[in-house]
Amino acid sequence: MIRSFSSDDLVHRGKHSTIIRGNGLEQPAICIKVLNQEFPDSDESWYLENEFDFTGNTSCKVIRKALRQTKTENHPSIVFEYIEGADLGQALVSHDRFSVHELLNLAIELAAAVAALHKENIIHNSICPGNIIISKNDEVVFIDFQVAARNSLKLE
């Protein structure tokens, strides 16, 4: 159990991990994905390693960047850049009503973001509204690359 953060810093709590917003002192702003178990099983450890492999060394603009692997209160964790915004599901619910024009623009941005991943030969394998962040600048950013894979096929 992670104890050293306030409820105001909680971004997401899932079955296997917790996302915590970093203190406002670090630049750029950060968030930390912490495994809930201090001694995770091999699958959970593999998922965290896989996510770091895909997000730690990428220049793809639609991927939230990992800054480093670390331990948080003895729990394996990854420090990520913090993306100010909302996940796609939250954005759709919180926005009273999107115009047809806004929805079409969002669809175009989403398609372009998926194309950018595929251009890098990355298959996300878990695209859903909760894994898509719409930033304050209306940019599409993918998160949660635990089950991502590389496409080894060469398209011509």
mmCIF file of C-alpha atoms in Angstrom:
data_model
loop_
_atom_site.group_PDB
_atom_site.id
_atom_site.type_symbol
_atom_site.label_atom_id
_atom_site.label_comp_id
_atom_site.label_asym_id
_atom_site.label_seq_id
_atom_site.Cartn_x
_atom_site.Cartn_y
_atom_site.Cartn_z
ATOM 1 C CA MET A 1 0.000 0.000 0.000
ATOM 2 C CA ILE A 2 1.392 3.380 -1.037
ATOM 3 C CA ARG A 3 1.010 5.938 1.745
ATOM 4 C CA SER A 4 3.020 9.025 0.847
ATOM 5 C CA PHE A 5 0.538 10.907 -1.307
ATOM 6 C CA SER A 6 -2.654 12.824 -0.728
ATOM 7 C CA SER A 7 -5.997 11.984 -2.293
ATOM 8 C CA ASP A 8 -5.643 15.204 -4.317
ATOM 9 C CA ASP A 9 -2.661 13.622 -6.096
ATOM 10 C CA LEU A 10 -4.500 10.424 -7.041
ATOM 11 C CA VAL A 11 -5.039 10.278 -10.805
ATOM 12 C CA HIS A 12 -6.193 6.652 -11.091
ATOM 13 C CA ARG A 13 -6.316 3.548 -8.926
ATOM 14 C CA GLY A 14 -6.576 0.251 -10.750
ATOM 15 C CA LYS A 15 -6.431 -3.393 -9.792
ATOM 16 C CA HIS A 16 -2.684 -3.672 -10.388
ATOM 17 C CA SER A 17 -1.366 -0.109 -10.284
ATOM 18 C CA THR A 18 -1.938 3.412 -9.012
ATOM 19 C CA ILE A 19 -1.176 6.632 -10.885
ATOM 20 C CA ILE A 20 -0.074 9.536 -8.684
ATOM 21 C CA ARG A 21 0.505 13.130 -9.816
ATOM 22 C CA GLY A 22 3.956 14.281 -8.764
ATOM 23 C CA ASN A 23 4.586 17.238 -6.537
ATOM 24 C CA GLY A 24 4.453 20.524 -8.388
ATOM 25 C CA LEU A 25 8.159 21.160 -7.897
ATOM 26 C CA GLU A 26 9.469 18.981 -10.716
ATOM 27 C CA GLN A 27 9.700 20.430 -14.206
ATOM 28 C CA PRO A 28 8.320 19.087 -16.411
ATOM 29 C CA ALA A 29 5.297 17.954 -14.418
ATOM 30 C CA ILE A 30 5.285 14.230 -13.674
ATOM 31 C CA CYS A 31 3.054 11.370 -12.691
ATOM 32 C CA ILE A 32 4.148 8.040 -11.259
ATOM 33 C CA LYS A 33 2.691 4.648 -12.098
ATOM 34 C CA VAL A 34 3.231 2.448 -9.038
ATOM 35 C CA LEU A 35 2.494 -1.261 -8.874
ATOM 36 C CA ASN A 36 0.116 -1.912 -5.997
ATOM 37 C CA GLN A 37 2.036 -4.979 -4.837
ATOM 38 C CA GLU A 38 5.432 -4.462 -3.226
ATOM 39 C CA PHE A 39 6.477 -7.871 -4.548
ATOM 40 C CA PRO A 40 4.611 -8.234 -7.849
ATOM 41 C CA ASP A 41 4.330 -11.551 -9.626
ATOM 42 C CA SER A 42 6.334 -12.098 -12.807
ATOM 43 C CA ASP A 43 3.435 -11.089 -15.090
ATOM 44 C CA GLU A 44 2.960 -7.712 -13.401
ATOM 45 C CA SER A 45 6.709 -7.084 -13.496
ATOM 46 C CA TRP A 46 6.811 -7.996 -17.200
ATOM 47 C CA TYR A 47 3.926 -5.613 -17.978
ATOM 48 C CA LEU A 48 5.732 -2.740 -16.246
ATOM 49 C CA GLU A 49 8.994 -3.539 -18.073
ATOM 50 C CA ASN A 50 7.147 -3.770 -21.386
ATOM 51 C CA GLU A 51 5.503 -0.407 -20.803
ATOM 52 C CA PHE A 52 8.860 1.194 -20.019
ATOM 53 C CA ASP A 53 10.389 -0.356 -23.151
ATOM 54 C CA PHE A 54 7.720 1.261 -25.346
ATOM 55 C CA THR A 55 7.537 4.620 -23.608
ATOM 56 C CA GLY A 56 11.062 5.228 -22.327
ATOM 57 C CA ASN A 57 12.882 5.710 -25.582
ATOM 58 C CA THR A 58 10.481 7.030 -28.171
ATOM 59 C CA SER A 59 10.170 10.149 -30.236
ATOM 60 C CA CYS A 60 6.568 9.387 -31.198
ATOM 61 C CA LYS A 61 4.525 12.462 -30.209
ATOM 62 C CA VAL A 62 1.370 10.471 -29.433
ATOM 63 C CA ILE A 63 2.998 8.385 -26.657
ATOM 64 C CA ARG A 64 3.236 9.651 -23.064
ATOM 65 C CA LYS A 65 6.960 9.533 -22.326
ATOM 66 C CA ALA A 66 8.503 7.565 -19.476
ATOM 67 C CA LEU A 67 11.319 9.464 -17.797
ATOM 68 C CA ARG A 68 12.770 6.731 -15.593
ATOM 69 C CA GLN A 69 12.093 3.525 -13.693
ATOM 70 C CA THR A 70 12.280 3.722 -9.939
ATOM 71 C CA LYS A 71 10.809 2.393 -6.710
ATOM 72 C CA THR A 72 8.175 4.250 -4.724
ATOM 73 C CA GLU A 73 7.980 3.071 -1.126
ATOM 74 C CA ASN A 74 9.654 -0.177 -2.318
ATOM 75 C CA HIS A 75 7.050 -0.678 -5.070
ATOM 76 C CA PRO A 76 8.271 -0.893 -8.682
ATOM 77 C CA SER A 77 7.231 2.230 -10.574
ATOM 78 C CA ILE A 78 7.721 4.368 -13.667
ATOM 79 C CA VAL A 79 7.941 8.159 -13.665
ATOM 80 C CA PHE A 80 6.109 9.644 -16.663
ATOM 81 C CA GLU A 81 5.617 13.113 -18.010
ATOM 82 C CA TYR A 82 2.274 14.431 -16.811
ATOM 83 C CA ILE A 83 -0.248 15.261 -19.526
ATOM 84 C CA GLU A 84 -2.753 17.878 -18.389
ATOM 85 C CA GLY A 85 -6.128 16.871 -19.770
ATOM 86 C CA ALA A 86 -8.738 14.140 -19.512
ATOM 87 C CA ASP A 87 -9.116 10.646 -20.873
ATOM 88 C CA LEU A 88 -11.381 10.348 -23.894
ATOM 89 C CA GLY A 89 -14.263 8.931 -21.853
ATOM 90 C CA GLN A 90 -14.109 11.809 -19.367
ATOM 91 C CA ALA A 91 -13.770 14.358 -22.173
ATOM 92 C CA LEU A 92 -16.866 13.069 -23.938
ATOM 93 C CA VAL A 93 -18.937 13.049 -20.732
ATOM 94 C CA SER A 94 -17.751 16.418 -19.390
ATOM 95 C CA HIS A 95 -18.274 18.264 -22.663
ATOM 96 C CA ASP A 96 -21.984 19.130 -22.770
ATOM 97 C CA ARG A 97 -22.387 18.541 -26.447
ATOM 98 C CA PHE A 98 -19.844 18.226 -29.209
ATOM 99 C CA SER A 99 -20.732 19.724 -32.555
ATOM 100 C CA VAL A 100 -20.501 17.495 -35.610
ATOM 101 C CA HIS A 101 -17.458 19.508 -36.658
ATOM 102 C CA GLU A 102 -15.738 18.914 -33.273
ATOM 103 C CA LEU A 103 -16.502 15.182 -33.379
ATOM 104 C CA LEU A 104 -15.126 14.885 -36.917
ATOM 105 C CA ASN A 105 -11.956 16.738 -35.908
ATOM 106 C CA LEU A 106 -11.560 14.432 -32.904
ATOM 107 C CA ALA A 107 -12.048 11.368 -35.115
ATOM 108 C CA ILE A 108 -9.406 12.666 -37.537
ATOM 109 C CA GLU A 109 -6.971 13.302 -34.661
ATOM 110 C CA LEU A 110 -7.571 9.805 -33.267
ATOM 111 C CA ALA A 111 -7.016 8.187 -36.675
ATOM 112 C CA ALA A 112 -3.816 10.196 -37.185
ATOM 113 C CA ALA A 113 -2.582 9.171 -33.713
ATOM 114 C CA VAL A 114 -3.178 5.471 -34.428
ATOM 115 C CA ALA A 115 -1.403 5.905 -37.777
ATOM 116 C CA ALA A 116 1.571 7.481 -35.960
ATOM 117 C CA LEU A 117 1.802 4.433 -33.676
ATOM 118 C CA HIS A 118 1.625 2.048 -36.613
ATOM 119 C CA LYS A 119 4.257 4.052 -38.501
ATOM 120 C CA GLU A 120 6.555 3.248 -35.553
ATOM 121 C CA ASN A 121 5.525 -0.440 -35.877
ATOM 122 C CA ILE A 122 3.792 -0.288 -32.496
ATOM 123 C CA ILE A 123 0.569 -2.159 -31.844
ATOM 124 C CA HIS A 124 -1.000 -0.789 -28.649
ATOM 125 C CA ASN A 125 -3.297 -3.810 -28.065
ATOM 126 C CA SER A 126 -5.446 -1.979 -25.526
ATOM 127 C CA ILE A 127 -6.926 1.097 -27.185
ATOM 128 C CA CYS A 128 -9.970 2.248 -25.235
ATOM 129 C CA PRO A 129 -11.270 5.636 -24.054
ATOM 130 C CA GLY A 130 -9.413 5.310 -20.732
ATOM 131 C CA ASN A 131 -6.054 4.886 -22.513
ATOM 132 C CA ILE A 132 -6.402 7.983 -24.690
ATOM 133 C CA ILE A 133 -5.662 11.385 -23.166
ATOM 134 C CA ILE A 134 -7.010 14.522 -24.788
ATOM 135 C CA SER A 135 -4.587 17.205 -23.631
ATOM 136 C CA LYS A 136 -5.524 20.774 -22.750
ATOM 137 C CA ASN A 137 -4.169 21.630 -26.230
ATOM 138 C CA ASP A 138 -6.567 19.067 -27.798
ATOM 139 C CA GLU A 139 -3.699 16.720 -28.684
ATOM 140 C CA VAL A 140 -4.264 12.963 -28.601
ATOM 141 C CA VAL A 141 -1.799 11.019 -26.429
ATOM 142 C CA PHE A 142 -1.842 7.267 -25.763
ATOM 143 C CA ILE A 143 -1.046 5.818 -22.345
ATOM 144 C CA ASP A 144 -0.810 2.314 -20.848
ATOM 145 C CA PHE A 145 1.521 0.337 -23.096
ATOM 146 C CA GLN A 146 1.669 -2.720 -20.821
ATOM 147 C CA VAL A 147 0.537 -5.155 -23.515
ATOM 148 C CA ALA A 148 1.922 -3.304 -26.542
ATOM 149 C CA ALA A 149 3.840 -5.222 -29.180
ATOM 150 C CA ARG A 150 6.043 -4.499 -32.172
ATOM 151 C CA ASN A 151 4.761 -5.261 -35.627
ATOM 152 C CA SER A 152 7.559 -6.992 -37.489
ATOM 153 C CA LEU A 153 5.766 -6.941 -40.863
ATOM 154 C CA LYS A 154 7.132 -4.496 -43.428
ATOM 155 C CA LEU A 155 4.378 -2.668 -45.267
ATOM 156 C CA GLU A 156 5.143 -1.497 -48.772
#
